[in-house]
mmCIF file of C-alpha atoms and ligand atoms in Angstrom:
data_model
loop_
_atom_site.group_PDB
_atom_site.id
_atom_site.type_symbol
_atom_site.label_atom_id
_atom_site.label_comp_id
_atom_site.label_asym_id
_atom_site.label_seq_id
_atom_site.Cartn_x
_atom_site.Cartn_y
_atom_site.Cartn_z
ATOM 1 C CA MET A 1 -63.927 82.189 -37.684
ATOM 2 C CA LYS A 2 -61.820 85.208 -37.027
ATOM 3 C CA LYS A 3 -62.491 86.074 -39.813
ATOM 4 C CA LEU A 4 -66.419 86.428 -39.102
ATOM 5 C CA VAL A 5 -66.318 88.393 -35.912
ATOM 6 C CA THR A 6 -63.647 91.444 -37.338
ATOM 7 C CA VAL A 7 -66.368 91.877 -40.050
ATOM 8 C CA LEU A 8 -68.854 91.706 -37.967
ATOM 9 C CA TYR A 9 -67.466 94.638 -35.622
ATOM 10 C CA VAL A 10 -67.381 96.722 -38.901
ATOM 11 C CA VAL A 11 -71.400 96.050 -39.387
ATOM 12 C CA SER A 12 -72.188 97.037 -36.130
ATOM 13 C CA ALA A 13 -69.802 99.882 -35.520
ATOM 14 C CA LEU A 14 -71.442 101.381 -39.122
ATOM 15 C CA LEU A 15 -75.545 101.174 -38.196
ATOM 16 C CA GLY A 16 -74.208 103.422 -34.967
ATOM 17 C CA ALA A 17 -72.586 106.453 -37.085
ATOM 18 C CA VAL A 18 -76.165 106.464 -38.808
ATOM 19 C CA VAL A 19 -78.273 106.990 -35.226
ATOM 20 C CA SER A 20 -77.748 111.253 -34.898
ATOM 21 C CA SER A 21 -77.515 112.859 -31.656
ATOM 22 C CA PRO A 22 -80.121 114.841 -30.585
ATOM 23 C CA LEU A 23 -79.846 118.700 -31.994
ATOM 24 C CA VAL A 24 -79.989 120.057 -28.431
ATOM 25 C CA ALA A 25 -80.852 123.740 -28.199
ATOM 26 C CA LEU A 26 -81.013 126.502 -26.101
ATOM 27 C CA TYR A 27 -84.237 128.357 -24.272
ATOM 28 C CA GLY A 28 -84.951 130.781 -26.302
ATOM 29 C CA SER A 29 -82.429 131.321 -29.612
ATOM 30 C CA ASP A 30 -83.269 130.527 -32.902
ATOM 31 C CA VAL A 31 -81.683 126.947 -34.107
ATOM 32 C CA ILE A 32 -81.594 125.454 -37.954
ATOM 33 C CA LEU A 33 -83.074 122.059 -37.694
ATOM 34 C CA SER A 34 -80.426 120.582 -40.368
ATOM 35 C CA CYS A 35 -82.580 118.320 -43.437
ATOM 36 C CA THR A 36 -80.167 118.189 -47.023
ATOM 37 C CA PHE A 37 -82.201 116.318 -49.737
ATOM 38 C CA PRO A 38 -80.155 114.858 -53.513
ATOM 39 C CA HIS A 39 -80.223 117.725 -55.910
ATOM 40 C CA LYS A 40 -78.750 117.738 -59.316
ATOM 41 C CA PRO A 41 -77.279 121.570 -59.436
ATOM 42 C CA ASP A 42 -78.249 122.044 -62.808
ATOM 43 C CA SER A 43 -81.725 120.599 -62.252
ATOM 44 C CA GLY A 44 -84.456 123.728 -61.488
ATOM 45 C CA THR A 45 -85.515 124.332 -58.265
ATOM 46 C CA ARG A 46 -89.518 125.712 -60.102
ATOM 47 C CA ARG A 47 -91.365 121.818 -58.150
ATOM 48 C CA VAL A 48 -89.463 121.951 -54.764
ATOM 49 C CA MET A 49 -92.068 120.765 -51.863
ATOM 50 C CA VAL A 50 -90.795 120.877 -48.941
ATOM 51 C CA VAL A 51 -93.490 119.331 -45.537
ATOM 52 C CA TRP A 52 -91.439 119.455 -41.711
ATOM 53 C CA GLN A 53 -94.165 117.752 -39.016
ATOM 54 C CA ARG A 54 -93.754 116.830 -35.957
ATOM 55 C CA LYS A 55 -96.586 114.765 -33.024
ATOM 56 C CA ASP A 56 -97.898 116.203 -31.109
ATOM 57 C CA SER A 57 -98.533 115.073 -27.594
ATOM 58 C CA SER A 58 -101.677 113.746 -28.087
ATOM 59 C CA GLY A 59 -100.555 111.745 -31.584
ATOM 60 C CA SER A 60 -101.068 113.175 -34.404
ATOM 61 C CA ASP A 61 -98.626 115.323 -37.131
ATOM 62 C CA GLN A 62 -98.323 119.046 -36.439
ATOM 63 C CA VAL A 63 -97.337 121.180 -39.827
ATOM 64 C CA VAL A 64 -94.651 123.117 -38.545
ATOM 65 C CA HIS A 65 -93.665 124.493 -42.218
ATOM 66 C CA SER A 66 -94.871 123.597 -45.837
ATOM 67 C CA TYR A 67 -93.417 125.449 -49.048
ATOM 68 C CA TYR A 68 -94.262 124.752 -52.860
ATOM 69 C CA TYR A 69 -95.471 125.921 -55.941
ATOM 70 C CA GLN A 70 -92.424 128.330 -54.721
ATOM 71 C CA ARG A 71 -93.528 129.307 -51.484
ATOM 72 C CA ASP A 72 -94.688 128.859 -47.879
ATOM 73 C CA GLN A 73 -97.157 127.913 -47.337
ATOM 74 C CA LEU A 74 -98.516 128.702 -43.524
ATOM 75 C CA ASP A 75 -102.407 127.893 -43.701
ATOM 76 C CA GLN A 76 -102.699 124.427 -41.387
ATOM 77 C CA GLN A 77 -99.211 125.967 -39.326
ATOM 78 C CA GLY A 78 -99.872 124.718 -36.136
ATOM 79 C CA GLU A 79 -100.696 127.545 -33.785
ATOM 80 C CA ALA A 80 -97.918 127.526 -31.847
ATOM 81 C CA TYR A 81 -95.464 127.981 -34.654
ATOM 82 C CA ARG A 82 -96.534 130.458 -35.838
ATOM 83 C CA ASN A 83 -94.485 133.150 -36.781
ATOM 84 C CA ARG A 84 -90.848 130.847 -35.994
ATOM 85 C CA THR A 85 -90.099 129.561 -38.469
ATOM 86 C CA GLN A 86 -88.169 130.179 -41.498
ATOM 87 C CA ILE A 87 -87.238 127.500 -44.782
ATOM 88 C CA PHE A 88 -84.425 128.829 -46.669
ATOM 89 C CA PRO A 89 -85.846 128.100 -50.161
ATOM 90 C CA GLU A 90 -82.183 129.652 -52.205
ATOM 91 C CA GLU A 91 -80.254 126.895 -50.532
ATOM 92 C CA PHE A 92 -82.385 124.073 -52.355
ATOM 93 C CA CYS A 93 -79.815 124.149 -55.274
ATOM 94 C CA LYS A 94 -77.649 122.967 -53.088
ATOM 95 C CA GLY A 95 -79.909 120.216 -51.830
ATOM 96 C CA ASN A 96 -80.614 122.344 -48.973
ATOM 97 C CA ALA A 97 -84.371 121.567 -46.831
ATOM 98 C CA SER A 98 -83.132 123.363 -43.385
ATOM 99 C CA LEU A 99 -85.821 124.581 -41.246
ATOM 100 C CA LYS A 100 -84.975 128.160 -39.184
ATOM 101 C CA LEU A 101 -87.357 127.054 -35.674
ATOM 102 C CA MET A 102 -86.554 130.461 -33.411
ATOM 103 C CA ARG A 103 -87.584 131.848 -30.147
ATOM 104 C CA VAL A 104 -86.956 128.174 -28.999
ATOM 105 C CA ARG A 105 -89.955 127.025 -25.670
ATOM 106 C CA LEU A 106 -89.444 123.537 -23.899
ATOM 107 C CA GLU A 107 -92.567 122.954 -25.606
ATOM 108 C CA ASP A 108 -90.476 122.960 -28.838
ATOM 109 C CA GLU A 109 -88.593 119.256 -27.220
ATOM 110 C CA GLY A 110 -89.284 116.509 -29.718
ATOM 111 C CA ARG A 111 -88.429 114.515 -33.339
ATOM 112 C CA TYR A 112 -89.136 116.396 -36.279
ATOM 113 C CA THR A 113 -90.035 115.601 -40.203
ATOM 114 C CA CYS A 114 -88.425 116.930 -43.240
ATOM 115 C CA TYR A 115 -90.669 115.333 -46.394
ATOM 116 C CA VAL A 116 -88.569 116.447 -49.567
ATOM 117 C CA GLY A 117 -89.891 116.369 -53.209
ATOM 118 C CA ASN A 118 -88.582 117.077 -56.136
ATOM 119 C CA GLU A 119 -88.147 116.461 -59.734
ATOM 120 C CA GLN A 120 -85.842 113.567 -58.594
ATOM 121 C CA ASP A 121 -87.552 111.944 -55.495
ATOM 122 C CA ASN A 122 -89.171 112.399 -52.137
ATOM 123 C CA VAL A 123 -86.618 111.732 -49.506
ATOM 124 C CA GLU A 124 -87.669 111.919 -45.738
ATOM 125 C CA HIS A 125 -84.974 112.362 -42.337
ATOM 126 C CA SER A 126 -85.837 113.557 -39.137
ATOM 127 C CA VAL A 127 -83.820 115.561 -36.139
ATOM 128 C CA ASP A 128 -84.679 115.214 -32.289
ATOM 129 C CA LEU A 129 -84.186 118.295 -30.469
ATOM 130 C CA VAL A 130 -83.924 118.222 -27.359
ATOM 131 C CA VAL A 131 -83.889 122.191 -24.777
ATOM 132 C CA THR A 132 -82.300 122.920 -21.739
ATOM 133 C CA ALA A 133 -81.617 126.409 -19.775
ATOM 134 C CA PRO A 134 -79.058 127.045 -17.270
ATOM 135 C CA TYR A 135 -79.393 128.051 -14.488
ATOM 136 C CA VAL A 136 -78.883 131.972 -12.823
ATOM 137 C CA GLU A 137 -76.267 131.865 -10.123
ATOM 138 C CA PRO A 138 -77.475 130.842 -7.368
ATOM 139 C CA SER A 139 -79.199 133.355 -4.314
ATOM 140 C CA LEU A 140 -77.457 132.302 -0.641
ATOM 141 C CA ASN A 141 -80.221 133.613 2.537
ATOM 142 C CA PHE A 142 -79.021 132.642 5.835
ATOM 143 C CA ASP A 143 -81.711 133.138 9.040
ATOM 144 C CA LEU A 144 -79.725 133.018 12.450
ATOM 145 C CA SER A 145 -83.377 134.069 14.614
ATOM 146 C CA ASN A 146 -85.047 130.792 14.417
ATOM 147 C CA GLN A 147 -84.871 129.258 17.828
ATOM 148 C CA ASP A 148 -82.884 127.073 20.182
ATOM 149 C CA ASP A 149 -80.211 127.438 18.729
ATOM 150 C CA HIS A 150 -80.001 126.167 14.222
ATOM 151 C CA ILE A 151 -78.766 128.859 11.302
ATOM 152 C CA LEU A 152 -80.662 128.041 8.423
ATOM 153 C CA LEU A 153 -78.871 127.919 4.643
ATOM 154 C CA VAL A 154 -80.995 128.509 1.473
ATOM 155 C CA PHE A 155 -79.829 128.373 -1.398
ATOM 156 C CA THR A 156 -82.551 130.127 -4.157
ATOM 157 C CA SER A 157 -82.291 129.844 -8.779
ATOM 158 C CA SER A 158 -84.265 129.863 -11.107
ATOM 159 C CA GLY A 159 -84.574 129.831 -14.863
ATOM 160 C CA GLY A 160 -82.969 126.121 -15.079
ATOM 161 C CA TYR A 161 -83.805 123.045 -17.527
ATOM 162 C CA PRO A 162 -84.238 119.799 -17.022
ATOM 163 C CA SER A 163 -84.544 119.560 -13.563
ATOM 164 C CA ALA A 164 -80.949 120.471 -11.219
ATOM 165 C CA THR A 165 -78.848 117.876 -8.984
ATOM 166 C CA ILE A 166 -78.209 119.506 -6.421
ATOM 167 C CA GLN A 167 -75.613 118.419 -3.470
ATOM 168 C CA TRP A 168 -74.427 119.741 -0.086
ATOM 169 C CA LEU A 169 -70.743 119.117 1.556
ATOM 170 C CA ASN A 170 -69.965 119.464 3.790
ATOM 171 C CA GLU A 171 -66.236 121.053 5.105
ATOM 172 C CA ALA A 172 -64.789 117.270 5.328
ATOM 173 C CA GLY A 173 -66.020 116.911 1.699
ATOM 174 C CA ASN A 174 -68.488 114.546 2.651
ATOM 175 C CA ASP A 175 -71.790 114.387 1.751
ATOM 176 C CA ILE A 176 -74.338 115.808 3.513
ATOM 177 C CA THR A 177 -77.385 116.317 0.550
ATOM 178 C CA GLU A 178 -79.390 113.966 3.130
ATOM 179 C CA ASN A 179 -79.509 116.014 6.018
ATOM 180 C CA SER A 180 -80.796 119.064 3.239
ATOM 181 C CA THR A 181 -84.037 119.197 2.207
ATOM 182 C CA THR A 182 -84.889 120.736 -1.255
ATOM 183 C CA THR A 183 -87.566 121.359 -3.885
ATOM 184 C CA GLN A 184 -88.040 122.188 -7.715
ATOM 185 C CA LEU A 185 -90.853 123.355 -8.427
ATOM 186 C CA ALA A 186 -92.150 124.652 -12.625
ATOM 187 C CA ASP A 187 -92.156 128.276 -13.487
ATOM 188 C CA GLU A 188 -95.301 129.737 -15.860
ATOM 189 C CA THR A 189 -92.261 128.568 -19.453
ATOM 190 C CA GLY A 190 -91.159 125.053 -17.720
ATOM 191 C CA ARG A 191 -88.107 125.674 -15.872
ATOM 192 C CA PHE A 192 -87.970 124.888 -12.771
ATOM 193 C CA GLN A 193 -87.054 127.096 -9.376
ATOM 194 C CA ILE A 194 -85.148 125.568 -6.956
ATOM 195 C CA ARG A 195 -85.187 126.240 -3.307
ATOM 196 C CA SER A 196 -82.260 124.259 -1.008
ATOM 197 C CA GLU A 197 -81.419 124.763 2.985
ATOM 198 C CA VAL A 198 -79.841 122.568 5.655
ATOM 199 C CA VAL A 199 -80.403 123.237 8.886
ATOM 200 C CA PHE A 200 -77.727 123.106 11.165
ATOM 201 C CA PRO A 201 -76.885 123.494 15.576
ATOM 202 C CA ALA A 202 -74.740 126.813 15.746
ATOM 203 C CA VAL A 203 -72.336 125.142 18.159
ATOM 204 C CA GLU A 204 -68.882 125.166 15.540
ATOM 205 C CA ASN A 205 -67.059 127.195 12.537
ATOM 206 C CA LEU A 206 -68.714 125.284 9.332
ATOM 207 C CA SER A 207 -67.601 125.765 6.072
ATOM 208 C CA TYR A 208 -70.083 124.032 4.338
ATOM 209 C CA THR A 209 -70.284 123.671 -0.557
ATOM 210 C CA PHE A 210 -73.403 123.778 -2.500
ATOM 211 C CA ILE A 211 -73.105 122.952 -5.358
ATOM 212 C CA LEU A 212 -76.043 122.715 -8.233
ATOM 213 C CA GLU A 213 -75.534 120.632 -12.025
ATOM 214 C CA ASN A 214 -77.837 120.817 -15.074
ATOM 215 C CA ARG A 215 -75.831 117.662 -16.589
ATOM 216 C CA ALA A 216 -77.423 118.097 -19.096
ATOM 217 C CA LEU A 217 -76.039 121.485 -20.802
ATOM 218 C CA GLN A 218 -72.617 120.730 -18.254
ATOM 219 C CA GLN A 219 -73.269 123.750 -16.180
ATOM 220 C CA ARG A 220 -71.464 123.062 -12.327
ATOM 221 C CA ILE A 221 -72.781 126.463 -9.763
ATOM 222 C CA THR A 222 -70.536 125.116 -6.503
ATOM 223 C CA ARG A 223 -70.753 127.616 -3.939
ATOM 224 C CA PRO A 224 -68.654 127.438 -0.846
ATOM 225 C CA VAL A 225 -70.316 128.978 2.150
ATOM 226 C CA SER A 226 -68.597 129.336 5.502
ATOM 227 C CA VAL A 227 -69.745 129.959 9.505
ATOM 228 C CA THR A 228 -68.246 131.621 12.000
ATOM 229 C CA LEU A 229 -69.151 132.412 15.482
ATOM 230 C CA GLU A 230 -68.603 135.087 17.096
ATOM 231 C CA THR A 231 -68.389 134.595 20.752
ATOM 232 C CA PRO A 232 -70.721 137.967 21.199
ATOM 233 C CA ALA A 233 -68.587 141.001 23.492
ATOM 234 C CA THR A 234 -69.664 140.982 27.513
ATOM 235 C CA LEU A 235 -69.022 143.929 28.715
HETATM 236 C C1 LIG B 1 -97.133 137.151 -36.321
HETATM 237 O O1 LIG B 1 -96.624 138.050 -37.048
HETATM 238 C C2 LIG B 1 -98.152 139.048 -37.500
HETATM 239 C C3 LIG B 1 -97.862 140.329 -38.008
HETATM 240 O O2 LIG B 1 -96.447 141.143 -37.003
HETATM 241 C C4 LIG B 1 -98.688 138.911 -36.076
HETATM 242 O O3 LIG B 1 -99.921 140.398 -36.511
HETATM 243 C C5 LIG B 1 -99.492 138.478 -35.116
HETATM 244 O O4 LIG B 1 -100.479 138.617 -34.551
HETATM 245 C C6 LIG B 1 -98.605 137.359 -35.412
HETATM 246 N N1 LIG B 1 -98.978 136.066 -34.654
HETATM 247 C C7 LIG B 1 -98.612 135.406 -33.749
HETATM 248 C C8 LIG B 1 -99.429 134.607 -32.842
HETATM 249 O O5 LIG B 1 -97.274 135.384 -32.403
HETATM 250 C C1 LIG B 2 -78.469 125.611 -44.550
HETATM 251 O O1 LIG B 2 -79.757 126.998 -45.343
HETATM 252 C C2 LIG B 2 -79.541 127.364 -44.296
HETATM 253 C C3 LIG B 2 -79.635 128.637 -43.888
HETATM 254 O O2 LIG B 2 -78.672 129.703 -44.899
HETATM 255 C C4 LIG B 2 -77.006 126.904 -42.584
HETATM 256 O O3 LIG B 2 -78.078 127.577 -41.542
HETATM 257 C C5 LIG B 2 -77.453 125.875 -42.965
HETATM 258 O O4 LIG B 2 -75.893 125.534 -42.456
HETATM 259 C C6 LIG B 2 -77.231 124.961 -44.585
HETATM 260 N N1 LIG B 2 -76.940 123.417 -44.340
HETATM 261 C C7 LIG B 2 -76.085 123.187 -45.240
HETATM 262 C C8 LIG B 2 -76.044 121.206 -45.087
HETATM 263 O O5 LIG B 2 -75.690 123.595 -45.796
HETATM 264 C C1 LIG B 3 -77.741 113.935 9.500
HETATM 265 O O1 LIG B 3 -78.350 114.424 10.495
HETATM 266 C C2 LIG B 3 -78.895 114.085 11.333
HETATM 267 C C3 LIG B 3 -79.918 113.899 12.064
HETATM 268 O O2 LIG B 3 -80.282 115.478 12.348
HETATM 269 C C4 LIG B 3 -77.326 114.431 12.761
HETATM 270 O O3 LIG B 3 -77.713 112.253 13.248
HETATM 271 C C5 LIG B 3 -76.587 114.524 11.654
HETATM 272 O O4 LIG B 3 -75.129 114.083 12.354
HETATM 273 C C6 LIG B 3 -76.177 114.835 9.830
HETATM 274 N N1 LIG B 3 -75.168 114.579 9.600
HETATM 275 C C7 LIG B 3 -74.371 115.549 9.039
HETATM 276 C C8 LIG B 3 -73.054 115.011 8.495
HETATM 277 O O5 LIG B 3 -74.381 117.010 9.530
HETATM 278 C C1 LIG B 4 -64.828 131.194 14.774
HETATM 279 O O1 LIG B 4 -64.337 131.373 13.893
HETATM 280 C C2 LIG B 4 -63.690 132.418 14.727
HETATM 281 C C3 LIG B 4 -63.165 133.900 13.859
HETATM 282 O O2 LIG B 4 -61.691 132.980 13.511
HETATM 283 C C4 LIG B 4 -63.426 132.530 16.437
HETATM 284 O O3 LIG B 4 -62.888 133.870 16.822
HETATM 285 C C5 LIG B 4 -63.943 132.003 17.562
HETATM 286 O O4 LIG B 4 -63.460 131.134 18.505
HETATM 287 C C6 LIG B 4 -64.703 130.583 16.258
HETATM 288 N N1 LIG B 4 -65.174 130.029 17.827
HETATM 289 C C7 LIG B 4 -65.709 128.425 17.822
HETATM 290 C C8 LIG B 4 -66.979 128.395 18.515
HETATM 291 O O5 LIG B 4 -64.299 127.670 17.041
#
């Protein structure tokens, strides 16, 4: 009985290894989507045919790049990929039909599939692409001119994707996020603009910490703020 349990464990570990994790690309960068196929080193590459496709938002297949008759065939290429793709025919002899996707956009997220045919075989391989973008250094604004002796602290940041996790801590390190207000709005590229504020009564000296996290990128920005109340000098 014990033997059987061990065998099952090994099988599930092997199955687990087959699932490839998504490829994470930075917004605006170039990325290589990997695709390999069995190719005997001594056989020619003249009959290699490569088609890279992905499903668009309506679920229909869109051509990302295709190559046959020893040249790029881009008549059917999706408009969004125009001038942004490259494959490497000199690598076919090594069984490499990888795709270079340039100037990555948020809309590029999704599953890409390569279909490769040569004299020996037809193979199909998929890659999931995930796009991320770091947030810029947050900038701080505060407003002391307001009513009722309250102080408004505002942090803003932009350019990040996906949306961020925001946290505020007080001097004692307690979470006061529920006393803050945060908005995250997508700009024209789909990246987020963040505005996060806290309002508190100006009665004592305080320290706050603002924390912005983009977990997909493991980006964590921590900004401490100290508010010192000066008693106006009396004349
Ligand atoms: C692709 O590049 C060609 C040549 O530089 C240019 O004429 C064309 O406008 C570009 N197309 C797009 C969609 O960027
Ligand atoms: C395939 O070719 C591309 C472009 O030269 C390269 O970046 C990539 O590392 C190659 N992949 C493999 C598996 O050799
Ligand atoms: C959060 O706001 C509530 C209601 O205004 C207030 O009672 C509480 O003291 C505030 N908490 C912190 C930690 O500032
Ligand atoms: C705040 O800190 C300043 C400078 O350390 C000090 O002069 C002032 O008395 C403090 N005010 C309060 C309300 O604690």
